[in-house]
Each structure stands twice: as C-alpha cells, then as structure tokens.
Short mmCIF file of C-alpha atoms in Angstrom, two decimals:
data_model
loop_
_atom_site.label_atom_id
_atom_site.label_comp_id
_atom_site.label_asym_id
_atom_site.label_seq_id
_atom_site.Cartn_x
_atom_site.Cartn_y
_atom_site.Cartn_z
CA UNK A 1 161.67 -94.43 240.14
CA UNK A 2 161.15 -98.12 240.76
CA UNK A 3 157.42 -97.62 241.30
CA UNK A 4 157.17 -95.58 238.10
CA UNK A 5 159.10 -98.19 236.14
CA UNK A 6 156.98 -101.09 237.40
CA UNK A 7 153.70 -99.22 236.88
CA UNK A 8 154.66 -98.05 233.39
CA UNK A 9 155.84 -101.49 232.28
CA UNK A 10 152.67 -103.16 233.59
CA UNK A 11 150.50 -100.62 231.76
CA UNK A 12 152.49 -101.17 228.56
CA UNK A 13 152.16 -104.97 228.82
CA UNK A 14 148.41 -104.80 229.48
CA UNK A 15 147.93 -102.37 226.59
CA UNK A 16 150.01 -104.56 224.25
CA UNK A 17 147.97 -107.64 225.14
CA UNK A 18 144.65 -105.87 224.66
CA UNK A 19 145.59 -104.22 221.36
CA UNK A 20 147.64 -106.99 219.77
CA UNK A 21 145.65 -109.99 220.97
CA UNK A 22 142.11 -109.07 221.98
CA UNK A 23 141.52 -106.26 219.51
CA UNK A 24 143.16 -108.14 216.66
CA UNK A 25 141.08 -111.24 217.34
CA UNK A 26 137.84 -109.25 217.61
CA UNK A 27 138.60 -107.32 214.40
CA UNK A 28 139.33 -110.59 212.54
CA UNK A 29 136.02 -112.05 213.76
CA UNK A 30 134.10 -108.97 212.67
CA UNK A 31 135.74 -109.02 209.25
CA UNK A 32 134.92 -112.73 208.82
CA UNK A 33 131.32 -112.19 209.92
CA UNK A 34 130.79 -109.35 207.47
CA UNK A 35 132.26 -111.44 204.68
CA UNK A 36 130.22 -114.56 205.47
CA UNK A 37 127.67 -115.77 202.90
CA UNK A 38 124.47 -117.76 203.27
CA UNK A 39 124.59 -121.55 203.23
CA UNK A 40 122.55 -124.58 204.29
CA UNK A 41 125.22 -126.03 206.62
CA UNK A 42 128.60 -125.12 208.03
CA UNK A 43 130.00 -122.91 210.78
CA UNK A 44 131.79 -120.17 208.84
CA UNK A 45 128.73 -119.23 206.78
CA UNK A 46 125.33 -117.79 207.66
CA UNK A 47 122.85 -120.59 208.27
CA UNK A 48 119.23 -119.41 208.58
CA UNK A 49 116.36 -121.50 209.87
CA UNK A 50 112.74 -120.87 210.82
CA UNK A 51 111.62 -120.90 214.45
CA UNK A 52 108.67 -120.12 216.73
CA UNK A 53 108.85 -117.96 219.86
CA UNK A 54 107.94 -119.94 222.98
CA UNK A 55 108.46 -117.23 225.57
CA UNK A 56 110.69 -114.34 226.62
CA UNK A 57 112.52 -113.60 229.85
CA UNK A 58 113.81 -110.19 230.93
CA UNK A 59 117.34 -109.92 232.28
CA UNK A 60 117.07 -108.27 235.67
CA UNK A 61 119.61 -106.03 237.36
CA UNK A 62 121.24 -104.66 234.20
CA UNK A 63 121.61 -101.00 233.31
CA UNK A 64 121.03 -101.82 229.63
CA UNK A 65 117.74 -103.62 228.99
CA UNK A 66 117.95 -107.07 227.43
CA UNK A 67 115.97 -110.29 227.34
CA UNK A 68 116.25 -113.96 226.43
CA UNK A 69 114.21 -115.10 223.44
CA UNK A 70 113.27 -118.76 223.81
CA UNK A 71 112.55 -120.28 220.41
CA UNK A 72 111.91 -123.74 218.97
CA UNK A 73 113.20 -124.44 215.47
CA UNK A 74 111.48 -126.59 212.82
CA UNK A 75 113.53 -129.67 213.73
CA UNK A 76 112.67 -129.32 217.42
CA UNK A 77 115.93 -127.66 218.46
CA UNK A 78 115.45 -125.12 221.23
CA UNK A 79 117.68 -122.12 221.83
CA UNK A 80 117.61 -118.90 223.82
CA UNK A 81 119.51 -116.03 222.18
CA UNK A 82 119.81 -112.81 224.17
CA UNK A 83 118.63 -109.60 222.54
CA UNK A 84 119.07 -105.98 223.58
CA UNK A 85 115.98 -103.98 224.48
CA UNK A 86 112.57 -105.08 225.70
CA UNK A 87 110.26 -107.80 224.34
CA UNK A 88 107.58 -105.15 223.91
CA UNK A 89 109.75 -102.99 221.66
CA UNK A 90 108.63 -103.14 218.01
CA UNK A 91 108.68 -105.63 216.52
CA UNK A 92 107.18 -107.21 219.62
CA UNK A 93 108.46 -110.65 220.60
CA UNK A 94 105.14 -112.34 221.40
CA UNK A 95 104.54 -116.00 222.01
CA UNK A 96 103.83 -117.99 218.86
CA UNK A 97 105.38 -115.44 216.48
CA UNK A 98 107.29 -116.96 213.58
CA UNK A 99 110.86 -115.71 213.18
CA UNK A 100 114.05 -116.67 211.39
CA UNK A 101 117.27 -117.16 213.35
CA UNK A 102 120.70 -117.00 211.69
CA UNK A 103 123.69 -118.94 213.00
CA UNK A 104 127.36 -118.17 212.51
CA UNK A 105 130.05 -120.30 214.11
CA UNK A 106 127.55 -122.12 216.29
CA UNK A 107 125.76 -119.07 217.76
CA UNK A 108 122.66 -117.14 216.78
CA UNK A 109 123.87 -113.73 215.63
CA UNK A 110 120.59 -112.11 214.59
CA UNK A 111 116.85 -112.76 214.46
CA UNK A 112 114.55 -111.64 211.63
CA UNK A 113 111.05 -110.58 212.65
CA UNK A 114 109.60 -110.44 209.16
CA UNK A 115 111.31 -107.49 207.47
CA UNK A 116 112.97 -106.29 210.70
CA UNK A 117 116.30 -107.66 211.86
CA UNK A 118 117.46 -107.54 215.45
CA UNK A 119 121.00 -108.54 216.39
CA UNK A 120 121.73 -110.62 219.46
CA UNK A 121 124.34 -109.93 222.10
CA UNK A 122 126.56 -112.43 220.25
CA UNK A 123 126.87 -110.00 217.32
CA UNK A 124 130.66 -109.79 216.78
CA UNK A 125 130.53 -106.37 215.16
CA UNK A 126 132.16 -103.83 217.46
CA UNK A 127 133.43 -106.39 219.97
CA UNK A 128 136.86 -104.79 219.66
CA UNK A 129 135.64 -101.48 221.14
CA UNK A 130 135.96 -102.18 224.91
CA UNK A 131 139.39 -103.77 224.40
CA UNK A 132 140.57 -100.93 222.17
CA UNK A 133 139.18 -98.26 224.50
CA UNK A 134 140.87 -99.61 227.59
CA UNK A 135 144.04 -100.59 225.73
CA UNK A 136 144.59 -97.17 224.18
CA UNK A 137 143.80 -95.35 227.42
CA UNK A 138 146.06 -97.45 229.63
CA UNK A 139 148.78 -97.48 226.98
CA UNK A 140 148.88 -93.68 226.79
CA UNK A 141 148.78 -93.41 230.57
CA UNK A 142 151.61 -95.93 230.83
CA UNK A 143 153.63 -93.94 228.31
CA UNK A 144 153.39 -90.92 230.61
CA UNK A 145 154.53 -92.99 233.60
CA UNK A 146 157.44 -94.45 231.62
CA UNK A 147 158.51 -90.92 230.67
CA UNK A 148 158.56 -89.99 234.37
CA UNK A 149 160.80 -92.97 235.07
CA UNK A 150 163.11 -92.21 232.12
CA UNK A 151 163.47 -88.54 232.98
CA UNK A 152 164.17 -89.15 236.65
CA UNK A 153 166.69 -91.87 235.77
CA UNK A 154 168.58 -89.89 233.13
CA UNK A 155 167.99 -86.17 233.67
CA UNK A 156 166.84 -85.56 237.25
CA UNK A 157 170.07 -83.68 238.08
CA UNK A 158 169.07 -80.95 235.65
CA UNK A 159 166.37 -79.72 238.06
CA UNK A 160 166.02 -79.91 241.82
CA UNK A 161 162.28 -79.22 241.74
CA UNK A 162 159.96 -82.03 242.77
CA UNK A 163 157.60 -81.07 239.91
CA UNK A 164 159.77 -79.85 237.01
CA UNK A 165 158.10 -78.90 233.75
CA UNK A 166 159.94 -81.75 231.99
CA UNK A 167 157.67 -84.12 233.91
CA UNK A 168 154.53 -82.08 234.51
CA UNK A 169 153.87 -81.03 230.92
CA UNK A 170 154.44 -84.43 229.19
CA UNK A 171 152.47 -86.38 231.79
CA UNK A 172 149.62 -83.88 231.58
CA UNK A 173 149.58 -84.37 227.81
CA UNK A 174 149.56 -88.15 228.23
CA UNK A 175 146.66 -87.98 230.67
CA UNK A 176 144.71 -85.67 228.34
CA UNK A 177 145.27 -88.11 225.48
CA UNK A 178 143.69 -90.92 227.48
CA UNK A 179 140.31 -89.23 226.99
CA UNK A 180 140.24 -89.38 223.16
CA UNK A 181 142.05 -92.72 223.39
CA UNK A 182 139.23 -94.18 225.46
CA UNK A 183 136.47 -92.52 223.44
CA UNK A 184 137.69 -92.87 219.85
CA UNK A 185 136.70 -96.57 219.40
CA UNK A 186 133.12 -95.78 220.43
CA UNK A 187 132.52 -92.94 217.97
CA UNK A 188 134.13 -94.56 214.91
CA UNK A 189 133.20 -97.59 212.83
CA UNK A 190 136.60 -99.32 212.75
CA UNK A 191 139.80 -99.63 214.73
CA UNK A 192 141.75 -97.89 211.99
CA UNK A 193 139.35 -94.95 212.11
CA UNK A 194 139.76 -94.81 215.88
CA UNK A 195 143.55 -94.56 215.50
CA UNK A 196 143.21 -91.80 212.91
CA UNK A 197 140.84 -89.86 215.17
CA UNK A 198 143.27 -90.28 218.06
CA UNK A 199 146.04 -88.94 215.86
CA UNK A 200 143.98 -85.87 214.96
CA UNK A 201 143.14 -85.25 218.63
CA UNK A 202 146.80 -85.50 219.56
CA UNK A 203 147.72 -82.51 217.36
CA UNK A 204 146.01 -79.76 219.44
CA UNK A 205 147.13 -81.44 222.67
CA UNK A 206 150.71 -81.55 221.39
CA UNK A 207 150.50 -77.89 220.38
CA UNK A 208 149.07 -76.91 223.77
CA UNK A 209 151.76 -78.84 225.63
CA UNK A 210 154.46 -77.17 223.52
CA UNK A 211 153.19 -73.70 224.40
CA UNK A 212 152.82 -74.69 228.06
CA UNK A 213 156.37 -76.06 228.12
CA UNK A 214 157.77 -72.78 226.80
CA UNK A 215 155.84 -70.72 229.36
CA UNK A 216 156.62 -72.94 232.34
CA UNK A 217 160.26 -73.29 231.34
CA UNK A 218 160.65 -69.52 231.26
CA UNK A 219 158.94 -69.16 234.64
CA UNK A 220 161.11 -71.84 236.29
CA UNK A 221 164.39 -70.30 235.16
CA UNK A 222 166.80 -68.68 237.62
CA UNK A 223 166.08 -68.20 241.30
CA UNK A 224 163.07 -70.19 242.46
CA UNK A 225 162.43 -68.13 245.59
CA UNK A 226 158.72 -67.45 245.99
CA UNK A 227 157.95 -63.88 247.07
CA UNK A 228 155.34 -63.73 249.82
CA UNK A 229 154.24 -60.92 252.11
CA UNK A 230 154.11 -61.95 255.78
CA UNK A 231 150.75 -61.48 257.49
CA UNK A 232 150.73 -61.46 261.29
CA UNK A 233 147.57 -63.24 262.46
CA UNK A 234 145.36 -61.36 264.88
CA UNK A 235 144.22 -64.65 266.41
CA UNK A 236 145.47 -68.22 266.47
CA UNK A 237 145.18 -70.11 263.21
CA UNK A 238 145.55 -73.87 262.83
CA UNK A 239 147.71 -74.81 259.84
CA UNK A 240 148.29 -78.27 258.42
CA UNK A 241 152.08 -78.43 258.27
CA UNK A 242 155.21 -80.37 259.04
CA UNK A 243 158.63 -79.42 260.39
CA UNK A 244 161.52 -81.40 258.90
CA UNK A 245 165.08 -81.34 260.20
CA UNK A 246 167.42 -82.44 262.94
CA UNK A 247 165.63 -80.53 265.68
CA UNK A 248 163.76 -81.95 268.68
CA UNK A 249 160.52 -80.23 267.67
CA UNK A 250 160.38 -81.79 264.17
CA UNK A 251 156.78 -82.84 263.68
CA UNK A 252 154.10 -83.84 261.22
CA UNK A 253 150.61 -82.64 261.99
CA UNK A 254 149.48 -79.10 262.71
CA UNK A 255 150.98 -75.75 263.61
CA UNK A 256 149.16 -73.08 265.60
CA UNK A 257 150.20 -69.65 264.36
CA UNK A 258 149.38 -66.84 266.74
CA UNK A 259 150.25 -63.13 266.97
CA UNK A 260 153.34 -63.76 269.15
CA UNK A 261 153.90 -67.53 269.31
CA UNK A 262 154.08 -70.69 267.20
CA UNK A 263 152.99 -74.08 268.52
CA UNK A 264 152.91 -77.61 267.14
CA UNK A 265 150.24 -80.21 267.92
CA UNK A 266 148.89 -83.52 266.59
CA UNK A 267 145.38 -82.37 267.54
CA UNK A 268 143.45 -80.90 264.56
CA UNK A 269 141.46 -78.72 266.96
CA UNK A 270 144.68 -77.23 268.36
CA UNK A 271 143.57 -77.61 271.96
CA UNK A 272 145.63 -80.57 273.19
CA UNK A 273 149.31 -81.57 273.21
CA UNK A 274 150.54 -78.11 272.28
CA UNK A 275 154.30 -77.69 272.05
CA UNK A 276 155.91 -74.30 271.70
CA UNK A 277 158.28 -73.78 268.77
CA UNK A 278 161.39 -71.90 269.98
CA UNK A 279 161.95 -68.33 268.88
CA UNK A 280 165.37 -69.35 267.53
CA UNK A 281 163.67 -70.71 264.40
CA UNK A 282 164.50 -68.08 261.79
CA UNK A 283 162.99 -68.00 258.26
CA UNK A 284 165.29 -67.65 255.23
CA UNK A 285 163.20 -68.04 252.06
CA UNK A 286 160.11 -69.70 250.57
CA UNK A 287 160.59 -72.09 247.66
CA UNK A 288 158.83 -74.97 245.89
CA UNK A 289 159.46 -78.55 247.09
CA UNK A 290 162.67 -80.25 245.90
CA UNK A 291 162.96 -83.91 245.01
CA UNK A 292 165.78 -84.25 247.54
CA UNK A 293 163.56 -82.97 250.39
CA UNK A 294 162.70 -85.71 252.92
CA UNK A 295 159.40 -87.44 252.13
CA UNK A 296 158.60 -84.88 249.42
CA UNK A 297 155.95 -87.02 247.63
CA UNK A 298 153.67 -86.53 250.65
CA UNK A 299 153.93 -82.76 250.83
CA UNK A 300 150.77 -82.18 248.79
CA UNK A 301 150.14 -80.62 245.39
CA UNK A 302 149.83 -77.04 246.74
CA UNK A 303 152.61 -77.22 249.32
CA UNK A 304 155.52 -74.79 249.51
CA UNK A 305 158.65 -75.06 251.65
CA UNK A 306 160.01 -72.46 254.06
CA UNK A 307 163.74 -72.81 254.53
CA UNK A 308 164.74 -71.90 258.08
CA UNK A 309 167.67 -72.30 260.43
CA UNK A 310 167.86 -72.81 264.15
CA UNK A 311 171.26 -71.95 265.60
CA UNK A 312 172.94 -73.03 262.38
CA UNK A 313 170.87 -76.18 261.83
CA UNK A 314 168.78 -76.26 258.60
CA UNK A 315 165.06 -76.73 259.14
CA UNK A 316 162.23 -77.02 256.62
CA UNK A 317 158.65 -76.02 257.35
CA UNK A 318 156.15 -77.34 254.80
CA UNK A 319 152.59 -76.06 254.51
CA UNK A 320 149.98 -75.05 251.97
CA UNK A 321 150.72 -71.96 249.90
CA UNK A 322 147.69 -70.12 251.29
CA UNK A 323 148.92 -70.72 254.86
CA UNK A 324 152.49 -69.57 254.34
CA UNK A 325 151.86 -65.79 254.87
CA UNK A 326 150.45 -66.52 258.35
CA UNK A 327 153.43 -68.70 259.18
CA UNK A 328 155.87 -66.03 257.97
CA UNK A 329 154.07 -63.35 259.96
CA UNK A 330 154.25 -65.39 263.16
CA UNK A 331 157.93 -66.26 262.68
CA UNK A 332 158.73 -62.63 261.89
CA UNK A 333 157.14 -61.48 265.12
CA UNK A 334 158.89 -64.15 267.23
CA UNK A 335 162.30 -64.38 265.54
CA UNK A 336 165.34 -63.52 267.62
CA UNK A 337 166.91 -62.01 264.50
CA UNK A 338 164.24 -59.81 262.95
CA UNK A 339 166.86 -57.82 261.11
CA UNK A 340 167.14 -60.60 258.48
CA UNK A 341 164.99 -59.76 255.45
CA UNK A 342 162.21 -62.14 254.52
CA UNK A 343 161.68 -63.24 250.96
#
C-alpha cells in the first residue's frame, strides 16, 4: 500500500505540474503568438526584415530531418534559425536567395521564401502537445494507482483475493484511458479539444468496464475453489513452483513431477540437487492467490495456489495454472491418504 500511495502521489504531482504549469504556459504563448500583429519594433509583435541566405547546415543524428538556415539581414545581423525538413525541399534554401524572417519575442518564428512560408522549430504553436500528452497519460495512470491504494486501505477486508475485480477492472480502465490521453493532444488543434476527445473516448471504456465488473463480480462470488482434473504424468516434468509453509522442504525454484514421486530442485534442468517431497503432503483444494499469502506479489499473473497439509501443518504449493494438473496427478499417486477427494 505504501508503494502504491507513493507512486500514485508522484504521478499526480508530475501530471499537475505538466498540465497546470507547462501546458498553461505553452497555451498562453500560442494564443499570444496567434494574436500578434505586425510592427517595426518591439518583442510582442511580429517584426519582419529582409535577409540573404549565406549557407545551410543539416542536423545530423535526428530521426526528423531539420537544418540550420544561416542568414544575414540588411543591417548586417546574422542569425541561424532551425527549420524542419531538408534544404532541398521546395522552396529550396540555396545560397544567395532573398528571404524575409519574422521575429517574435526575440526569436525567428518563420521564414518567407517569396509566397511560401516555412515555420522554424521555435514556432510556439502546438508546444503544449508533448506536455499535455505525457501529463494526461501519467495523470490517468496515477489515478489508477491511487485507487489501488485507496481500495486496499479501506476495503481490502471485503475480498481475500490478491486480484479482486474491485482493483483489476478500474486499473484496467485507467490504463486503457492512458492511450487516448497520450494521443488526444496530437490529433486535435487545441488543448480544450483534446480534453473533449478524451471525454468521448472515456465513455465506451467506462461502459466496457461496467459490463466487465458485473461479469467478474458474478464469477468471483461464493466458493473460489478452482476445479481441475488431475493428470498423472507418464514421465518427469519440470515445473516452476514454490512450496510455502512451516515445513523443512519449503522451497522456491522448481518441482519435478513424476509418475510416482515429487522432487524439488533449484536446478532448472532438474538434474542436480534433487530433494524428495514426502508422501505425507496431501492436497486439499486449488484456489487463486490471496493477498494474505506469503510473498503473493511474486507468484506471477497466471499462478494458482494448491492448499495442502502435511501431518496437520498447512502448506501452499504455487505454480502456473497449466502446470497444476500434473502436480495434482503426482500428489494423488503419492499421497498417503488417497481417499480424500481432490477439487
């Protein structure tokens, strides 16, 4: 819970800074630039002056092509605005060509090649997009993490499952919303339009999560025993698994399930350091992981838990769902109490 709280709060703070500071500043600059008028001097207006191209220089090592345009203005001032594209793209930026450069707040924002205008990389229009994209995405992701923290802190006693639907469904919805959150600023022409598009995208995701919540809630009601048919292996199979409990053979590594015996080993090949699991280990039922299980966050997304007992001591055997039938089959063939029904 502490990790979820810290992660969620950090995401919320980063998102708030990006959206309330960076995006707001970039949007204000874009609005001021669009509203600027032509003038002969001043920083907050558009000052245009004639210039001559001296040379160009490609920017190397960039995925998006760009180049520096070195120009000399009529009063002898030299500058080197950076433009997107290639100098050979029409209109070509050739040496000696006369152009007009337009300043706004001390930087060249666009260059006019006759009747064609090309904006420089200092163009403030759309500067809010990377901040808005990352801010919305990380904010929505952080909201999902904060919900995890809130639910575990206030309502965890309502379910013993390690992955209850009250967490899985909302966090899945939050993660899905990060996609339109990250993409909306790039396909719209304003931050307000991006928020409206995000709101529209949230409707089908909300509807889908509502339906999923109803279905999963119904499936997780009542007894959570997982019915599985034991399958006795005809040859030894190496299973990634762990045995948890107050028994001397508790281990984390691999189990070797054979037709008549069960072994543990830290060797993934199953050839070295084999240790026989006693036949007193008796299976009771298969169930999903519980949040109170020892070290349950490391069980794996597809893990299931086999509740067992060994002379009255509770033991848990954790392995992948696809491996559990082999484990059940081996334990059934080696159990000292085969009369007990398996789930």
